[in-house]
Coordinates of C-alpha atoms in Angstrom, one line a residue:
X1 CA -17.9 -12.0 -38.3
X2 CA -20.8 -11.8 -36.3
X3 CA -24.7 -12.9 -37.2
X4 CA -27.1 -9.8 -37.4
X5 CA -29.7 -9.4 -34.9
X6 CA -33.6 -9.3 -36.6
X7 CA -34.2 -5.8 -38.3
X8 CA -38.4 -5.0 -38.9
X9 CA -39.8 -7.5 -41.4
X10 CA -42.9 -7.2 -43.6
X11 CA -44.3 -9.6 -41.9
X12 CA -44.8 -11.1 -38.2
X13 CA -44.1 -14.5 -39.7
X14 CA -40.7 -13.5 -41.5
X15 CA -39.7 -11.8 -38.6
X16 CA -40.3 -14.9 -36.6
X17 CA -38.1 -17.0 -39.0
X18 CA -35.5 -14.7 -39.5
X19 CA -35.3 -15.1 -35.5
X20 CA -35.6 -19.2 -35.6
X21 CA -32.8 -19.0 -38.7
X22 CA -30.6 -17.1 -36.3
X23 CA -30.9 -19.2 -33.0
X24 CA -30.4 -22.1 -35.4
X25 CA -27.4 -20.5 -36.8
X26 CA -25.3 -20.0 -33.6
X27 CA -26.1 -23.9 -33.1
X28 CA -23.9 -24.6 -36.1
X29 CA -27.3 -26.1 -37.4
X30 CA -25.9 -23.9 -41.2
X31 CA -28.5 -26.1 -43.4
X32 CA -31.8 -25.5 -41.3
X33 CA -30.6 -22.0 -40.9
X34 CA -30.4 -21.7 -44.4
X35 CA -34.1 -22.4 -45.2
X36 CA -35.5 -20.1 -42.7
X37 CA -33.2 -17.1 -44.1
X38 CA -34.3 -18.0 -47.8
X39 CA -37.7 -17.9 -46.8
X40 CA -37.3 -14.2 -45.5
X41 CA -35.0 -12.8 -48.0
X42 CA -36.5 -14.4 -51.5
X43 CA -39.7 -12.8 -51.3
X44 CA -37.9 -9.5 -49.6
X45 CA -34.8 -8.8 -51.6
X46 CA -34.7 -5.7 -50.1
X47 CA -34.1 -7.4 -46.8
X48 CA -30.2 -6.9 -46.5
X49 CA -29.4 -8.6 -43.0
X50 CA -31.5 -11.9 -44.2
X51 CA -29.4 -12.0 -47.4
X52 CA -26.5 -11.1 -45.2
X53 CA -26.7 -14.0 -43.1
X54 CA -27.3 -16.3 -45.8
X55 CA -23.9 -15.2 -47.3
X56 CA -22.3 -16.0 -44.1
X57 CA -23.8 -19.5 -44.2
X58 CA -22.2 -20.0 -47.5
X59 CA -19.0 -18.6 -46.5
X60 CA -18.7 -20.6 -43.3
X61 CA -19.3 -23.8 -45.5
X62 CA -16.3 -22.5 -48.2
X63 CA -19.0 -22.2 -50.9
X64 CA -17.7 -19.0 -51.8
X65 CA -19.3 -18.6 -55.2
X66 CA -22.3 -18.6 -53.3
X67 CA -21.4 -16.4 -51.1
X68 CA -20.2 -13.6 -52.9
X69 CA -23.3 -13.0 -55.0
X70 CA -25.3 -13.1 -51.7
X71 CA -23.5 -10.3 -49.9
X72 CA -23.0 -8.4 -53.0
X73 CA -26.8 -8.4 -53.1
X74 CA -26.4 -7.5 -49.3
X75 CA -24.2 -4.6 -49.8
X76 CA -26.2 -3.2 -52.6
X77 CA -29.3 -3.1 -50.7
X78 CA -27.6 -1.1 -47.6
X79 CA -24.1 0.8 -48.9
X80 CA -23.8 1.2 -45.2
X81 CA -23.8 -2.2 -44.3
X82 CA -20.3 -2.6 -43.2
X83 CA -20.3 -6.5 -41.6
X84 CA -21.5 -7.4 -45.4
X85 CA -18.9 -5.4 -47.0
X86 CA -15.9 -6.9 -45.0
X87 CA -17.8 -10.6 -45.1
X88 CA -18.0 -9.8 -49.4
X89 CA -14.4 -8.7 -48.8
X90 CA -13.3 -11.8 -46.8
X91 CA -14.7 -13.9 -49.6
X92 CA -12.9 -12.0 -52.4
X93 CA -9.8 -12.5 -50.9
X94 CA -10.0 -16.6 -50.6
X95 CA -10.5 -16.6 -54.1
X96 CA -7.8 -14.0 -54.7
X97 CA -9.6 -11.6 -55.9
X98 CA -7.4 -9.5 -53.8
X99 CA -7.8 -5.8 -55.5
X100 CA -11.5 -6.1 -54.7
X101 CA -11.3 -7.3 -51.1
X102 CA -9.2 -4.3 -50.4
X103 CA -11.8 -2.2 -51.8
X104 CA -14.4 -3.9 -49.8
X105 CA -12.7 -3.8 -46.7
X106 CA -11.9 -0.4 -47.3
X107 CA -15.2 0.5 -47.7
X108 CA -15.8 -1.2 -44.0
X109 CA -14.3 0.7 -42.2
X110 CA -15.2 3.9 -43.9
X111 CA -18.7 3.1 -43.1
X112 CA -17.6 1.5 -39.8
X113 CA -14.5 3.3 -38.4
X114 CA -15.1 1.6 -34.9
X115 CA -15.1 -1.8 -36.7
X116 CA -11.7 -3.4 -35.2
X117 CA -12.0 -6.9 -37.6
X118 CA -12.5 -5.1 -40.5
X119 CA -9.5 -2.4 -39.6
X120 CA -7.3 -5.7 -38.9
X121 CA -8.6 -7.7 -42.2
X122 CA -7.6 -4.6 -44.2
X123 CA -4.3 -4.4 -42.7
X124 CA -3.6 -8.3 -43.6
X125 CA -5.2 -7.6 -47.1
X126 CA -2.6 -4.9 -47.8
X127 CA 1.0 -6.7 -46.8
X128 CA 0.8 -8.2 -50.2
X129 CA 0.8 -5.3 -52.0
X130 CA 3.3 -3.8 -50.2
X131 CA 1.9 -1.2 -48.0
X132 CA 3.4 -2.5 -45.0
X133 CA 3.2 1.0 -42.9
X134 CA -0.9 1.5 -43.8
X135 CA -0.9 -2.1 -43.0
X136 CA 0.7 -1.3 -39.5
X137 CA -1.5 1.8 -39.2
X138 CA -4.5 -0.3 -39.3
X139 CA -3.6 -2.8 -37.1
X140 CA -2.8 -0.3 -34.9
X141 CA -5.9 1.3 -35.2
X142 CA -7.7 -1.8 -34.1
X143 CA -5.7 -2.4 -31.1
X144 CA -6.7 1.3 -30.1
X145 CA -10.4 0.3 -30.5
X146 CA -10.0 -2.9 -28.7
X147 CA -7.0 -3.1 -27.2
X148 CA -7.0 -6.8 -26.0
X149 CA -8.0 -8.2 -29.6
X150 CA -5.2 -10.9 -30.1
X151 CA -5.6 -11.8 -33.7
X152 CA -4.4 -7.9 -34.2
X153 CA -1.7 -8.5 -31.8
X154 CA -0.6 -11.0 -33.6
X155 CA -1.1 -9.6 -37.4
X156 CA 0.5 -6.2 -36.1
X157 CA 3.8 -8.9 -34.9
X158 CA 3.7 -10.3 -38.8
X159 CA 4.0 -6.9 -40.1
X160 CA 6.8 -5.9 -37.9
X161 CA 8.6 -9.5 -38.9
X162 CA 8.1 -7.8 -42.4
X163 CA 9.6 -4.6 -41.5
X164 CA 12.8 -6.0 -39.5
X165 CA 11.4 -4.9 -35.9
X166 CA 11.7 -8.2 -34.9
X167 CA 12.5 -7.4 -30.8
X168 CA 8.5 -5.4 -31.4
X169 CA 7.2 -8.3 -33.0
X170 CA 8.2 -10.8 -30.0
X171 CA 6.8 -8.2 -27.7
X172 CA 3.6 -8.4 -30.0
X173 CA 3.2 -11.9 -30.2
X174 CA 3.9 -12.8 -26.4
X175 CA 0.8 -10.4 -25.7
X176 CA -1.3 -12.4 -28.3
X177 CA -0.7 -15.7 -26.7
X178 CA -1.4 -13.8 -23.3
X179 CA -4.9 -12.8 -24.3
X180 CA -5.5 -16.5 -26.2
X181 CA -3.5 -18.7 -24.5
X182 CA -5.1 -21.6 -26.3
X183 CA -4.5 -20.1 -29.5
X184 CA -1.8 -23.0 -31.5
X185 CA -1.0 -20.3 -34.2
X186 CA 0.5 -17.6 -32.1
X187 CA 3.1 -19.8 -30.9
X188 CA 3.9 -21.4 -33.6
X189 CA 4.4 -17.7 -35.2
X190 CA 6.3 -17.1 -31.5
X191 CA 8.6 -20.4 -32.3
X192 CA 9.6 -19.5 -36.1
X193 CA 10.8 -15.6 -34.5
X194 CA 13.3 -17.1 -32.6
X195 CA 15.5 -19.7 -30.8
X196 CA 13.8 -21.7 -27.9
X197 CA 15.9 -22.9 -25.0
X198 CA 14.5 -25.5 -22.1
X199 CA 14.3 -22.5 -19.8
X200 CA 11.6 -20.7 -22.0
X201 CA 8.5 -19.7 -20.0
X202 CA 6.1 -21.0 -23.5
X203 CA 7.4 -24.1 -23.0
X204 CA 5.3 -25.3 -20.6
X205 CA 2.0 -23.5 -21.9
X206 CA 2.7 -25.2 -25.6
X207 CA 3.8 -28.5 -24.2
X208 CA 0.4 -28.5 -21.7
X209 CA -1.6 -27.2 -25.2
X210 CA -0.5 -30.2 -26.9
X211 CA -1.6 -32.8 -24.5
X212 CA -5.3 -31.3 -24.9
X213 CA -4.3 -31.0 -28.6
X214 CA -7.8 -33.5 -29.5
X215 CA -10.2 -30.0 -28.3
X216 CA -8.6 -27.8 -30.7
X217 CA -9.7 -27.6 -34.0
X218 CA -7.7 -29.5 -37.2
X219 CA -6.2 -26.0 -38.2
X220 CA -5.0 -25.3 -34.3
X221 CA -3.4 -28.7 -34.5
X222 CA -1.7 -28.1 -37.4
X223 CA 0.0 -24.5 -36.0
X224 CA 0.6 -26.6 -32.9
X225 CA 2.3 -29.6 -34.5
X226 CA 4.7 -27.5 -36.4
X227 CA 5.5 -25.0 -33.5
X228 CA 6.3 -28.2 -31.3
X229 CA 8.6 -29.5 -34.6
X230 CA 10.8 -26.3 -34.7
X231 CA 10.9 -25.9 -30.6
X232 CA 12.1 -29.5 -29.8
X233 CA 13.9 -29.6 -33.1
X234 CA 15.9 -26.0 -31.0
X235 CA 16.2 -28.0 -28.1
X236 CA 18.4 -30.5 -29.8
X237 CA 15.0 -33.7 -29.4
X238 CA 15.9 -34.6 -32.8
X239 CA 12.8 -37.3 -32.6
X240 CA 10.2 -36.0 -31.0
X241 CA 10.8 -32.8 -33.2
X242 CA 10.0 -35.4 -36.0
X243 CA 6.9 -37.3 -34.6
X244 CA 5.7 -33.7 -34.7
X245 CA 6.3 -32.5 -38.1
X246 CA 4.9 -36.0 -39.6
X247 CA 1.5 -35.4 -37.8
X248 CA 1.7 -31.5 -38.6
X249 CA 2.3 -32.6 -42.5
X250 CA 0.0 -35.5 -42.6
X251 CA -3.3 -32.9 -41.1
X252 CA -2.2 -30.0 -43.3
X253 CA -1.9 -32.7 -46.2
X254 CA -5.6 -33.6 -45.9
X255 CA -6.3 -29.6 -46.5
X256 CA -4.8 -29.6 -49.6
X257 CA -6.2 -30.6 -53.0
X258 CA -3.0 -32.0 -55.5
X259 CA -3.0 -33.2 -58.4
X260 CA 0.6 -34.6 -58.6
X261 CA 0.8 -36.5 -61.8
X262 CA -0.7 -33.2 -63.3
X263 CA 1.9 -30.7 -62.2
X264 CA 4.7 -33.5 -62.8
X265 CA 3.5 -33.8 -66.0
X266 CA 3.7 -30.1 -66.7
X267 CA 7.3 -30.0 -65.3
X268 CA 8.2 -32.5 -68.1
X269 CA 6.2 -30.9 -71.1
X270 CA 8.0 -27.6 -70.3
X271 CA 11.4 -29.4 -71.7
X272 CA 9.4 -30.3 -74.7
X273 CA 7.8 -27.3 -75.7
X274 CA 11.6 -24.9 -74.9
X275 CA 13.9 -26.7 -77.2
X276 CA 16.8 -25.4 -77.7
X277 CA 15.8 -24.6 -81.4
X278 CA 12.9 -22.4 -80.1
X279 CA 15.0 -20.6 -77.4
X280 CA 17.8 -20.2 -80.2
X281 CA 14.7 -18.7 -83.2
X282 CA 13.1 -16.3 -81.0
X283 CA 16.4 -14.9 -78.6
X284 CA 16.2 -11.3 -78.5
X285 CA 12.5 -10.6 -79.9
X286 CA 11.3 -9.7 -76.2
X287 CA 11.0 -6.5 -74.3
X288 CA 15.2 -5.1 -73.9
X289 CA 14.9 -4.0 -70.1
X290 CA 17.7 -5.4 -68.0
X291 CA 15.8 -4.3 -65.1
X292 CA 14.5 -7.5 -64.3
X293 CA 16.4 -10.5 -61.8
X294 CA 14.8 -13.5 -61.4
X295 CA 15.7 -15.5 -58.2
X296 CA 14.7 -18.7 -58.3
X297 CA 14.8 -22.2 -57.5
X298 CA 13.5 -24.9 -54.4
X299 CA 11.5 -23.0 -51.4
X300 CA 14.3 -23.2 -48.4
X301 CA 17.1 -22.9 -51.0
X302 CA 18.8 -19.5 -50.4
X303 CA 16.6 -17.1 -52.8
X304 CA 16.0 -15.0 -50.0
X305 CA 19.3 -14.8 -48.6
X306 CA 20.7 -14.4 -52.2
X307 CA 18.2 -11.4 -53.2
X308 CA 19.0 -9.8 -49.8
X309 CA 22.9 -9.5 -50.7
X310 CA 21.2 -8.0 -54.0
X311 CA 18.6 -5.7 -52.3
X312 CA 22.0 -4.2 -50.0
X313 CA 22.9 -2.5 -53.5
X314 CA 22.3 0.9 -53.6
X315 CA 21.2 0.6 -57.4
X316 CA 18.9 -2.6 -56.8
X317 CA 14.8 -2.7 -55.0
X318 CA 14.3 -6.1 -53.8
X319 CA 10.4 -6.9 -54.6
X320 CA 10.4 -9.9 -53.2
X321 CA 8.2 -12.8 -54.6
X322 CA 5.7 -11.4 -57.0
X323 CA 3.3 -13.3 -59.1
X324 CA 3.4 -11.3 -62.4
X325 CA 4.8 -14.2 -64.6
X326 CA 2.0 -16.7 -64.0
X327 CA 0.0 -13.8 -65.6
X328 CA 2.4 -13.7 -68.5
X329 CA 2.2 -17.6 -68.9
X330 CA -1.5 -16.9 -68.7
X331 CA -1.3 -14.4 -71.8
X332 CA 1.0 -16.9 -73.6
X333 CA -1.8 -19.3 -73.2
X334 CA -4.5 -17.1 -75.1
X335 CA -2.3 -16.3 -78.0
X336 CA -1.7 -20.1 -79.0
X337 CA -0.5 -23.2 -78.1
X338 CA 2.9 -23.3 -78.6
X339 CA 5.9 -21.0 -77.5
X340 CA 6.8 -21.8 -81.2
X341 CA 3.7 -20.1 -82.5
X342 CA 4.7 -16.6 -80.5
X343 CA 6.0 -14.0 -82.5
X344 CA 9.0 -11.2 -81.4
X345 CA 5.0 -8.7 -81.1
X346 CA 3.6 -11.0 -78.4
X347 CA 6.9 -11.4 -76.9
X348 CA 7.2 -7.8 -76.5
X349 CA 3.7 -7.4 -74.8
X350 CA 4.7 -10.2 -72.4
X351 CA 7.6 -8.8 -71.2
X352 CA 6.5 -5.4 -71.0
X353 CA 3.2 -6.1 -68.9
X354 CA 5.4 -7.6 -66.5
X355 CA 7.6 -4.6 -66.6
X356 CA 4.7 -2.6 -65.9
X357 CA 4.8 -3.9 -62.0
X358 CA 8.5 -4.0 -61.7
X359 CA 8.2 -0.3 -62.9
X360 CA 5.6 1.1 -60.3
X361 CA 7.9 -0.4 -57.6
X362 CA 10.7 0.9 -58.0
X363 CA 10.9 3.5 -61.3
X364 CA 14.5 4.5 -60.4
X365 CA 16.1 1.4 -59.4
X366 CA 18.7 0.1 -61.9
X367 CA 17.7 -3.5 -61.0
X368 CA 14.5 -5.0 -59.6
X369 CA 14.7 -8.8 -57.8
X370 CA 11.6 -11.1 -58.6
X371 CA 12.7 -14.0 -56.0
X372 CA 9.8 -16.2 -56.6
X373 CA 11.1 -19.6 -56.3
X374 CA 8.9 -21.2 -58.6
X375 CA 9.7 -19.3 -61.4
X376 CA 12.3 -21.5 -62.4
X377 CA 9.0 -23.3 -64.5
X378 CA 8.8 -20.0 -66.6
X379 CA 12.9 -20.3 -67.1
X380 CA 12.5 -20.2 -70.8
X381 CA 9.5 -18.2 -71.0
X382 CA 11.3 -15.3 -69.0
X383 CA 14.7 -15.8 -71.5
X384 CA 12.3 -15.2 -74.4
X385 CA 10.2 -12.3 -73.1
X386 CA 12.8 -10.5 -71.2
X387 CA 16.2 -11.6 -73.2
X388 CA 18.2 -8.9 -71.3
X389 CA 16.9 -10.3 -67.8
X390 CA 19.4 -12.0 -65.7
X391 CA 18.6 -15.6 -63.8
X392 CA 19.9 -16.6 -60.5
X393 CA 19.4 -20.4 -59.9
X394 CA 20.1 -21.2 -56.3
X395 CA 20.7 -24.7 -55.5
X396 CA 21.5 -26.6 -52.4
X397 CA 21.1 -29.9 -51.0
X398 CA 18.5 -31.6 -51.9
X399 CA 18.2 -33.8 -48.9
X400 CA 18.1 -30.3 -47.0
X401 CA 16.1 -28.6 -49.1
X402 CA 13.1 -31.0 -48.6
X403 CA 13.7 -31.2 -44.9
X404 CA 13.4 -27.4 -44.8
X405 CA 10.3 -27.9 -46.7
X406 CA 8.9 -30.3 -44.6
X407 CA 9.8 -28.1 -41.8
X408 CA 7.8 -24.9 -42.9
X409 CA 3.9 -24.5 -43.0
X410 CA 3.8 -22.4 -46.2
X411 CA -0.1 -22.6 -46.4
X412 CA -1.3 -23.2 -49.9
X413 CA 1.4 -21.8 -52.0
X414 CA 3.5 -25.4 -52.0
X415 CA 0.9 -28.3 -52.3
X416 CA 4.1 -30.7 -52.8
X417 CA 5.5 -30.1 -49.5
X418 CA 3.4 -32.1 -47.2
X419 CA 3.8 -35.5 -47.9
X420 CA 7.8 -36.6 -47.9
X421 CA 7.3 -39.2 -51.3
X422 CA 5.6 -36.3 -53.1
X423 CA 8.0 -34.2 -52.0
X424 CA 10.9 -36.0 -53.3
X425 CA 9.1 -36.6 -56.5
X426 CA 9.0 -32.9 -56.8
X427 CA 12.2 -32.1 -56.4
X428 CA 13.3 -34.6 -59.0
X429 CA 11.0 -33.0 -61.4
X430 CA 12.4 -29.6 -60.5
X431 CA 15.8 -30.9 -60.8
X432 CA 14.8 -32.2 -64.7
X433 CA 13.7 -29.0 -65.6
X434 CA 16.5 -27.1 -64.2
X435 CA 19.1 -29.5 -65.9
X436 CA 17.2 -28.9 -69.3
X437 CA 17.3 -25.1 -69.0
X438 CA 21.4 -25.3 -68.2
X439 CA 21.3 -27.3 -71.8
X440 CA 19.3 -24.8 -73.4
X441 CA 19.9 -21.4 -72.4
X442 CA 22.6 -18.9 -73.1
X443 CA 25.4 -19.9 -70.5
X444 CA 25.6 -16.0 -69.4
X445 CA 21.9 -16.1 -68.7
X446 CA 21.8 -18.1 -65.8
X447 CA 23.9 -17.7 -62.3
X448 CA 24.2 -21.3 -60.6
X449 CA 24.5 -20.6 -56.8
X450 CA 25.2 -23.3 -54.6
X451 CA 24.3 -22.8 -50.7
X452 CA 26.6 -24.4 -49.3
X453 CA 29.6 -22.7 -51.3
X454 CA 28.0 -18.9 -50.4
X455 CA 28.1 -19.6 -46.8
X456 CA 31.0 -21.0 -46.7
X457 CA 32.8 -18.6 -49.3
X458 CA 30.7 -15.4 -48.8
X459 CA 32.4 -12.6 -50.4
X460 CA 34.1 -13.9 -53.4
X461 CA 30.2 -15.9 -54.2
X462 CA 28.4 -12.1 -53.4
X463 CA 30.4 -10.6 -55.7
X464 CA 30.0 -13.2 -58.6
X465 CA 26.0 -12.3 -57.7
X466 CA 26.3 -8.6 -57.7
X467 CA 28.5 -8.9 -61.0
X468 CA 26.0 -11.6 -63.0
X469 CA 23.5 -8.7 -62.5
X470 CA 26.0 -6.4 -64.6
X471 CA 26.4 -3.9 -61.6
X472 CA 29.9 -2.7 -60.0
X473 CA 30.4 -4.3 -56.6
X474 CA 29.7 -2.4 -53.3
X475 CA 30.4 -3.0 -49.9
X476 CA 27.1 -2.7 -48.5
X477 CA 25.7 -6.1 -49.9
X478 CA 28.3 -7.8 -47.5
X479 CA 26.3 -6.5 -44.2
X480 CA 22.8 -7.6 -45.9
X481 CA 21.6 -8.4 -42.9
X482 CA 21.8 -4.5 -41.9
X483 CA 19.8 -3.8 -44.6
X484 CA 16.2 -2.7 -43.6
X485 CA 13.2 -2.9 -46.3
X486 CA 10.0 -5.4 -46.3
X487 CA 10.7 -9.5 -46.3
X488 CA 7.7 -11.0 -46.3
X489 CA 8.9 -14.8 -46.8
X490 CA 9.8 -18.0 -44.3
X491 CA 13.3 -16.8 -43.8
X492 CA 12.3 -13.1 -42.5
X493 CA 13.8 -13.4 -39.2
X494 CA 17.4 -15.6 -41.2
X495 CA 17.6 -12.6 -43.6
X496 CA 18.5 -10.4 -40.5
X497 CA 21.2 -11.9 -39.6
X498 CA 24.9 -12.0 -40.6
X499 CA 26.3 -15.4 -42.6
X500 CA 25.8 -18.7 -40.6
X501 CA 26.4 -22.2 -41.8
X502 CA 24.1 -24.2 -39.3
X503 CA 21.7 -24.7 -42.3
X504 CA 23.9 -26.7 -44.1
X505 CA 23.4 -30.6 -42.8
X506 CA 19.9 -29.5 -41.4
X507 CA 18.7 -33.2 -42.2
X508 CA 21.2 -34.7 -40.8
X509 CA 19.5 -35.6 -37.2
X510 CA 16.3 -37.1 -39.2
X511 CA 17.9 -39.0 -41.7
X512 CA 17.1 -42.4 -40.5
X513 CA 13.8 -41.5 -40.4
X514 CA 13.6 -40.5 -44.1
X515 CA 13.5 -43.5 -46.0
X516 CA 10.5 -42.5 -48.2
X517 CA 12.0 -39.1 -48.9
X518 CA 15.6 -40.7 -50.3
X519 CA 13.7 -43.1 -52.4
X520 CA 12.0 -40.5 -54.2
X521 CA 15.1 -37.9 -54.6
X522 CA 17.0 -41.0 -56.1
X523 CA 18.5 -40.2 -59.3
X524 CA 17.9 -36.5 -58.4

């Protein structure tokens, strides 16, 4: 996002500290900047590239709810103004206000159609939605404006990862990291689409990166870390893959803000609030759809290998991971305190506002996959709103699971993952809750899947799948990884490809170095 130039003041003397603000600005010097742009744009609210750059001050320092107010102010003085709108929209979208910062970016480019960041912000801003092609429209549409701009290289290689043009995407990607050679994200990206071997020409480049790792900023070293962790960890250098992944965790752990006792508490007070007097009193007051299939369970479990045997059907949409059922627990909240308190009414209104989404998706689809791993927390919420809904649990290792955790760089979404104790701690309180809902659900609700038996046994364990979900079996779910539509998860490039068991043991080469990890899964 770039700093405006000075625009005619009122006066000399705000002109002259608009232009002191801005030389102080591209110092980094965001405090002392800050004063001279107040002192222009609080007696001159109609001053829109003042108040603009004050908003980016407040967004470089992540004080977003400053920032927002600031550029709305901006936007409103000057509709046309279309750095503020896609700065506004930027904001929006960190505090996931995401309708709006499509809007706002939208409203970028419309006053801007030259403007290549805010054609490729767009594009990222619509992948979770769904609208992977306009998403691929826009990043191509930046690229034809400025045609060596890497970061839309590199978002236009996500979206093909998305769409299963994975060959594309490699192309994409290797002509990121050619325009931004020092650029740690592109290959870690490059590194997750596909096996490295010793005689890779990005060997050398990442290898050389990471010994000038101390110049990059904490975020770079993060990417870098975790690329190096899956390359070695392809070459078979078990330990340095580890050394890697430790300092990758421990500078993405110092990101995130977790409040572990909190959300183990919460696992635990689920069990006491979904008895299995409650679940048995309010069975079959929800919404009756049997639209709905939850996949859930551990991240790195299976979920999106199991909905992609489901998405093969020709009667099922697989939606992926969608984030309508924290709403719901969110409604359940305002009504009352208790799931005890809800009545069949309220039920109802849960289930059918999250039917509302499933519905838009896919209207003719006999069954719609939800595989949000984490919604095996709402287990019992879902039973009770949606009693018709069927539950896949898939389970697998646990020792692997975490590894696989540990492995990935999910960004914020998994605050547990980072550290190997918390981790483990997780995973036990996952493992409570899940062993509560098997003692108080209806059996024929919930489908246990273990990994490691549907790799091994593929068929026979895809058809109990395809049949929990109450559909006749078809051949088509057996060549999943055939099946092209939108995966936007950490297995997008696995899901493409047939049945392999080299997943199973994963933690096998690290686990004399997991000592912290195994005493926290114990009793697990």
């Amino acid at each position: 996002m770039r700093l405006f130039h000075r625009r005619p003041a009122k006066t000399p003397v705000a002109a002259a500290a608009f232009d002191e603000g801005l030389a102080l600005h591209r110092q980094g010097r965001l405090s002392e900047a800050e004063q001279l742009y107040r002192a222009v744009a609080e007696p001159d609210a109609n001053y829109p590239h003042a108040v603009y750059n004050l908003g980016l001050v407040k967004l470089q320092r992540g004080e977003l709810d400053a920032a927002v107010p600031l550029l709305r102010q901006a936007v409103a003085a000057n509709s046309e103004l279309a750095e503020a709108h896609n700065a506004l929209a930027v904001a929006l979208g960190r505090l996931a206000r995401y309708d709006e910062a499509v809007a706002h970016f939208e409203q970028a480019v419309a006053a801007r159609p030259d403007f290549a960041e805010a054609h490729c912000n767009l594009a990222t801003a619509l992948q979770p939605f769904g609208r992977h092609q306009e998403a691929l429209a826009h990043f191509e549409r930046a690229l034809a404006i400025s045609p060596d701009f890497a970061e839309a290289h590199h978002g236009r290689a996500a979206v093909l990862t998305t769409l299963g043009d994975l060959a594309a995407a490699r192309l994409a990607l290797e002509r990121a990291i050619e325009l931004a050679p020092r650029k740690a994200e592109f290959y870690r990206s490059l590194a997750e689409s596909k096996l490295f071997t010793a005689d890779n020409p990005h060997l050398a480049a990442i290898e050389a990166l990471a010994r000038d790792a101390a110049s990059l900023p904490a975020s770079e070293q993060v990417y870098l870390h975790f690329a190096l962790g899956k390359v070695y960890a392809d070459l078979g250098r078990h330990d340095a893959a580890f050394a890697h992944l430790l300092e990758g965790n421990a500078l993405k752990r110092k990101e995130i803000v977790y409040d572990e006792a909190a959300v183990l508490e919460r696992l635990v007070a689920t069990q006491d609030l979904f008895t299995a007097e409650v679940i048995s009193e309010r069975r079959g007051l929800g919404d009756p759809s049997s639209v709905p299939v939850f996949v859930i369970g551990m991240p790195r479990s299976g979920t999106s290998l199991v909905e992609q045997i489901l998405a093969s059907h020709p009667q099922v949409h697989g939606a992926g991971e969608l984030n309508d059922f924290e709403a719901a627990v969110a409604t359940l909240a305002e009504m009352s305190g208790t799931p005890a308190d809800v009545g069949g009414e309220e039920l109802r209104r849960i289930g059918g506002r999250y039917l509302e989404r499933l519905s838009a998706a896919a209207p003719a689809a006999a069954r719609v996959t939800d595989k949000m791993p984490a919604n095996f927390r709402y287990a019992g919420l879902i039973h009770l709103a949606l009693p018709n809904a069927r539950i896949i649990h898939t389970r697998r290792d646990s020792v692997d699971t975490c590894m696989s955790c540990f492995a990935s760089l999910f960004g914020g979404d998994q605050p547990f993952a980072y550290d190997l104790a918390e981790l483990g701690r997780y995973y036990r309180g996952y493992a409570g809750l899940m062993e509560h809902w098997r003692q108080v659900l209806p059996p024929e609700v919930m489908l246990e899947v273990r990994y490691e038996e549907l790799v091994a046994d593929f068929a026979p364990q895809a058809r109990r799948i395809v049949a929990h979900c109450g559909l006749d079996w078809d051949e088509s779910c057996l060549d999943f990884h055939n099946t092209r539509r939108p995966v936007r998860t950490a297995s997008a490039v696995q899901v493409r490809q047939p049945i392999y068991r080299s997943s199973v043991g994963r933690a096998a080469p690290y686990r004399h170095r997991l000592r912290s990890l195994l005493d926290a899964l114990d009793g697990a």
